[in-house]
Tab-separated table of C-alpha atoms in Angstrom:
chain	number	residue	atom	x	y	z
A	1	GLN	CA	2.098	-19.352	1.943
A	2	VAL	CA	2.366	-15.585	2.133
A	3	GLN	CA	-0.422	-13.210	3.103
A	4	LEU	CA	-0.719	-9.441	3.097
A	5	VAL	CA	-3.187	-7.925	5.528
A	6	GLU	CA	-4.159	-4.259	5.483
A	7	SER	CA	-5.702	-2.200	8.264
A	8	GLY	CA	-6.434	1.402	9.155
A	9	GLY	CA	-9.071	2.410	6.652
A	10	GLY	CA	-12.293	4.105	7.586
A	11	LEU	CA	-14.269	7.311	7.325
A	12	ALA	CA	-12.493	10.663	7.379
A	13	GLN	CA	-13.614	14.222	6.821
A	14	PRO	CA	-12.188	16.342	4.016
A	15	GLY	CA	-8.885	17.738	5.198
A	16	GLY	CA	-8.472	14.902	7.675
A	17	SER	CA	-5.892	12.157	7.993
A	18	LEU	CA	-5.674	8.384	8.119
A	19	ARG	CA	-2.829	5.887	8.450
A	20	LEU	CA	-2.939	2.587	6.602
A	21	SER	CA	-0.812	-0.408	7.533
A	22	CYS	CA	0.002	-3.591	5.646
A	23	THR	CA	1.975	-6.539	6.989
A	24	ALA	CA	3.259	-9.559	5.120
A	25	THR	CA	3.306	-12.873	6.970
A	26	GLY	CA	4.274	-16.422	6.086
A	27	LYS	CA	7.344	-17.859	4.412
A	28	ILE	CA	9.388	-14.748	3.628
A	29	TYR	CA	13.075	-14.576	2.778
A	30	TYR	CA	13.165	-11.121	1.241
A	31	VAL	CA	10.657	-8.367	0.468
A	32	ALA	CA	11.509	-6.188	-2.513
A	33	PRO	CA	9.302	-3.237	-3.574
A	34	MET	CA	6.059	-2.645	-1.694
A	35	ALA	CA	3.278	-0.430	-2.942
A	36	TRP	CA	-0.209	0.903	-2.355
A	37	TYR	CA	-2.831	0.948	-5.102
A	38	ARG	CA	-6.387	2.218	-4.988
A	39	GLN	CA	-9.545	1.636	-6.958
A	40	ALA	CA	-12.618	3.814	-6.815
A	41	PRO	CA	-16.023	2.566	-8.028
A	42	GLY	CA	-16.190	2.651	-11.808
A	43	LYS	CA	-12.524	3.534	-12.174
A	44	GLN	CA	-9.365	1.629	-12.965
A	45	ARG	CA	-6.944	0.655	-10.247
A	46	GLU	CA	-4.119	3.156	-9.940
A	47	LEU	CA	-0.740	3.255	-8.244
A	48	VAL	CA	-0.743	5.541	-5.224
A	49	ALA	CA	2.805	5.120	-3.937
A	50	ARG	CA	5.687	2.680	-4.112
A	51	ILE	CA	8.765	2.142	-1.952
A	52	THR	CA	11.843	-0.003	-2.508
A	53	SER	CA	13.612	-1.946	0.219
A	54	GLY	CA	16.181	0.850	0.287
A	55	GLY	CA	13.533	3.507	0.840
A	56	THR	CA	13.267	5.071	-2.617
A	57	THR	CA	9.720	6.314	-3.133
A	58	VAL	CA	7.441	7.123	-6.056
A	59	TYR	CA	4.072	8.877	-5.779
A	60	ALA	CA	1.141	9.488	-8.063
A	61	ASP	CA	0.897	13.163	-8.963
A	62	SER	CA	-2.554	13.329	-7.378
A	63	VAL	CA	-1.186	12.490	-3.900
A	64	LYS	CA	2.247	14.147	-3.907
A	65	GLY	CA	2.696	16.347	-0.857
A	66	ARG	CA	-0.336	14.806	0.871
A	67	PHE	CA	0.460	11.097	1.246
A	68	THR	CA	3.619	9.533	2.669
A	69	ILE	CA	4.683	5.929	2.200
A	70	SER	CA	7.114	4.252	4.576
A	71	ARG	CA	8.142	0.746	5.520
A	72	ASP	CA	9.640	-1.280	8.333
A	73	ASN	CA	11.762	-4.023	6.799
A	74	ALA	CA	12.148	-5.819	10.131
A	75	LYS	CA	8.365	-6.157	10.361
A	76	ASN	CA	7.766	-6.779	6.630
A	77	SER	CA	5.336	-3.888	6.781
A	78	VAL	CA	4.447	-0.903	4.664
A	79	TYR	CA	2.488	2.147	5.759
A	80	LEU	CA	0.630	4.952	4.031
A	81	HIS	CA	-0.074	8.195	5.842
A	82	LEU	CA	-2.891	10.063	4.134
A	83	SER	CA	-3.377	13.730	4.959
A	84	SER	CA	-5.305	16.681	3.529
A	85	LEU	CA	-7.817	14.116	2.360
A	86	LYS	CA	-10.234	14.933	-0.452
A	87	PRO	CA	-13.503	13.232	-1.418
A	88	GLU	CA	-11.791	11.991	-4.582
A	89	ASP	CA	-9.420	9.946	-2.404
A	90	THR	CA	-12.339	7.651	-1.592
A	91	ALA	CA	-11.394	4.170	-2.778
A	92	LEU	CA	-10.418	0.654	-1.802
A	93	TYR	CA	-6.716	0.792	-0.943
A	94	SER	CA	-4.695	-2.390	-1.471
A	95	CYS	CA	-1.075	-3.149	-0.739
A	96	THR	CA	1.201	-5.294	-2.829
A	97	ALA	CA	4.687	-6.673	-2.308
A	98	LEU	CA	7.201	-8.585	-4.386
A	99	ILE	CA	8.319	-11.390	-2.089
A	100	LEU	CA	11.002	-14.031	-2.317
A	101	SER	CA	10.135	-17.042	-0.196
A	102	THR	CA	13.027	-19.345	-1.044
A	103	PRO	CA	16.487	-18.298	-2.327
A	104	GLY	CA	16.987	-19.374	-5.918
A	105	GLU	CA	13.298	-19.369	-6.709
A	106	ARG	CA	11.280	-16.609	-8.371
A	107	SER	CA	9.814	-13.746	-6.393
A	108	VAL	CA	6.038	-13.532	-6.411
A	109	ASP	CA	3.801	-10.465	-6.406
A	110	TYR	CA	1.307	-10.743	-3.534
A	111	TRP	CA	-1.776	-8.594	-2.912
A	112	GLY	CA	-3.864	-7.859	0.127
A	113	ARG	CA	-7.658	-7.735	0.068
A	114	GLY	CA	-7.764	-4.016	0.631
A	115	THR	CA	-9.086	-1.536	3.162
A	116	GLN	CA	-11.790	1.009	2.377
A	117	VAL	CA	-11.110	4.719	2.725
A	118	THR	CA	-14.105	7.032	2.533
A	119	VAL	CA	-13.711	10.796	2.645
A	120	SER	CA	-16.958	12.595	3.318
A	121	SER	CA	-18.395	15.332	5.484
Protein backbone atom coordinates (compact mmCIF):
# COMPACT_ATOMS: atom_id res chain seq x y z
CA GLN A 1 0.00 0.00 0.00
CA VAL A 2 1.29 3.42 -0.95
CA GLN A 3 0.28 6.70 0.65
CA LEU A 4 1.01 10.32 -0.17
CA VAL A 5 0.86 12.78 2.69
CA GLU A 6 1.02 16.54 2.20
CA SER A 7 1.93 19.21 4.74
CA GLY A 8 2.79 22.88 4.91
CA GLY A 9 -0.43 24.59 3.95
CA GLY A 10 -1.98 27.39 5.92
CA LEU A 11 -2.84 31.06 5.89
CA ALA A 12 -0.56 33.55 4.16
CA GLN A 13 -0.83 37.23 3.36
CA PRO A 14 -0.77 38.49 -0.22
CA GLY A 15 2.84 38.69 -1.30
CA GLY A 16 3.84 36.08 1.25
CA SER A 17 5.33 32.62 0.90
CA LEU A 18 4.60 29.04 1.87
CA ARG A 19 6.36 25.72 1.33
CA LEU A 20 4.38 22.55 0.72
CA SER A 21 5.79 19.07 1.17
CA CYS A 22 4.54 15.68 0.03
CA THR A 23 6.08 12.33 0.89
CA ALA A 24 5.24 8.92 -0.52
CA THR A 25 5.47 5.95 1.83
CA GLY A 26 4.81 2.24 1.53
CA LYS A 27 5.89 -0.32 -1.05
CA ILE A 28 7.84 1.79 -3.54
CA TYR A 29 10.28 0.57 -6.16
CA TYR A 30 10.37 3.65 -8.36
CA VAL A 31 8.68 7.06 -8.43
CA ALA A 32 8.21 8.57 -11.87
CA PRO A 33 6.64 12.04 -12.37
CA MET A 34 5.33 13.88 -9.33
CA ALA A 35 3.02 16.85 -9.50
CA TRP A 36 0.98 19.38 -7.58
CA TYR A 37 -2.62 20.17 -8.50
CA ARG A 38 -5.01 22.64 -6.91
CA GLN A 39 -8.74 23.09 -6.76
CA ALA A 40 -10.50 26.23 -5.64
CA PRO A 41 -14.17 26.20 -4.57
CA GLY A 42 -16.43 26.08 -7.60
CA LYS A 43 -13.55 25.56 -10.00
CA GLN A 44 -12.02 22.60 -11.78
CA ARG A 45 -8.83 21.01 -10.53
CA GLU A 46 -5.81 22.35 -12.37
CA LEU A 47 -2.18 21.35 -12.74
CA VAL A 48 0.13 23.69 -10.85
CA ALA A 49 3.52 22.12 -11.50
CA ARG A 50 5.04 18.80 -12.49
CA ILE A 51 8.53 17.35 -12.16
CA THR A 52 10.07 14.21 -13.63
CA SER A 53 12.50 11.96 -11.80
CA GLY A 54 15.27 13.64 -13.78
CA GLY A 55 14.20 17.11 -12.66
CA THR A 56 12.43 18.42 -15.76
CA THR A 57 9.69 20.81 -14.69
CA VAL A 58 6.45 22.17 -16.13
CA TYR A 59 4.43 25.03 -14.63
CA ALA A 60 1.00 26.49 -15.16
CA ASP A 61 1.24 29.94 -16.73
CA SER A 62 -0.51 31.44 -13.70
CA VAL A 63 2.32 30.41 -11.34
CA LYS A 64 5.43 30.72 -13.53
CA GLY A 65 8.08 32.82 -11.83
CA ARG A 66 6.30 32.60 -8.46
CA PHE A 67 6.18 28.88 -7.60
CA THR A 68 9.05 26.40 -7.65
CA ILE A 69 8.69 22.63 -7.65
CA SER A 70 11.50 20.36 -6.51
CA ARG A 71 11.94 16.79 -5.36
CA ASP A 72 14.19 14.57 -3.29
CA ASN A 73 14.26 11.15 -4.93
CA ALA A 74 16.00 9.57 -1.93
CA LYS A 75 13.09 10.63 0.28
CA ASN A 76 10.34 10.00 -2.31
CA SER A 77 9.27 13.57 -1.69
CA VAL A 78 8.14 16.52 -3.74
CA TYR A 79 8.02 20.14 -2.63
CA LEU A 80 6.31 23.30 -3.82
CA HIS A 81 7.63 26.70 -2.81
CA LEU A 82 4.94 29.32 -3.26
CA SER A 83 5.97 32.97 -3.28
CA SER A 84 4.42 36.31 -4.23
CA LEU A 85 1.13 34.74 -3.24
CA LYS A 86 -2.15 36.17 -4.52
CA PRO A 87 -5.69 35.69 -3.20
CA GLU A 88 -6.47 33.70 -6.34
CA ASP A 89 -3.91 31.10 -5.24
CA THR A 90 -6.32 30.07 -2.49
CA ALA A 91 -7.15 26.40 -3.05
CA LEU A 92 -6.74 22.85 -1.84
CA TYR A 93 -3.33 21.71 -3.06
CA SER A 94 -2.87 17.99 -3.71
CA CYS A 95 0.18 16.03 -4.76
CA THR A 96 0.21 13.08 -7.08
CA ALA A 97 2.87 10.58 -8.08
CA LEU A 98 3.16 7.75 -10.58
CA ILE A 99 4.62 4.90 -8.54
CA LEU A 100 5.90 1.46 -9.42
CA SER A 101 5.66 -0.88 -6.46
CA THR A 102 6.84 -4.12 -8.04
CA PRO A 103 9.08 -4.47 -11.13
CA GLY A 104 7.15 -5.91 -14.05
CA GLU A 105 3.82 -4.63 -12.81
CA ARG A 106 2.01 -1.46 -13.86
CA SER A 107 2.73 1.87 -12.23
CA VAL A 108 -0.17 3.42 -10.37
CA ASP A 109 -1.13 7.08 -10.01
CA TYR A 110 -1.51 7.92 -6.31
CA TRP A 111 -3.01 11.06 -4.78
CA GLY A 112 -2.72 12.71 -1.41
CA ARG A 113 -5.69 14.18 0.45
CA GLY A 114 -4.49 17.72 0.01
CA THR A 115 -3.44 20.68 2.11
CA GLN A 116 -5.35 23.96 2.20
CA VAL A 117 -3.66 27.20 1.18
CA THR A 118 -5.51 30.41 1.95
CA VAL A 119 -4.17 33.78 0.87
CA SER A 120 -5.86 36.67 2.62
CA SER A 121 -5.04 39.88 4.42
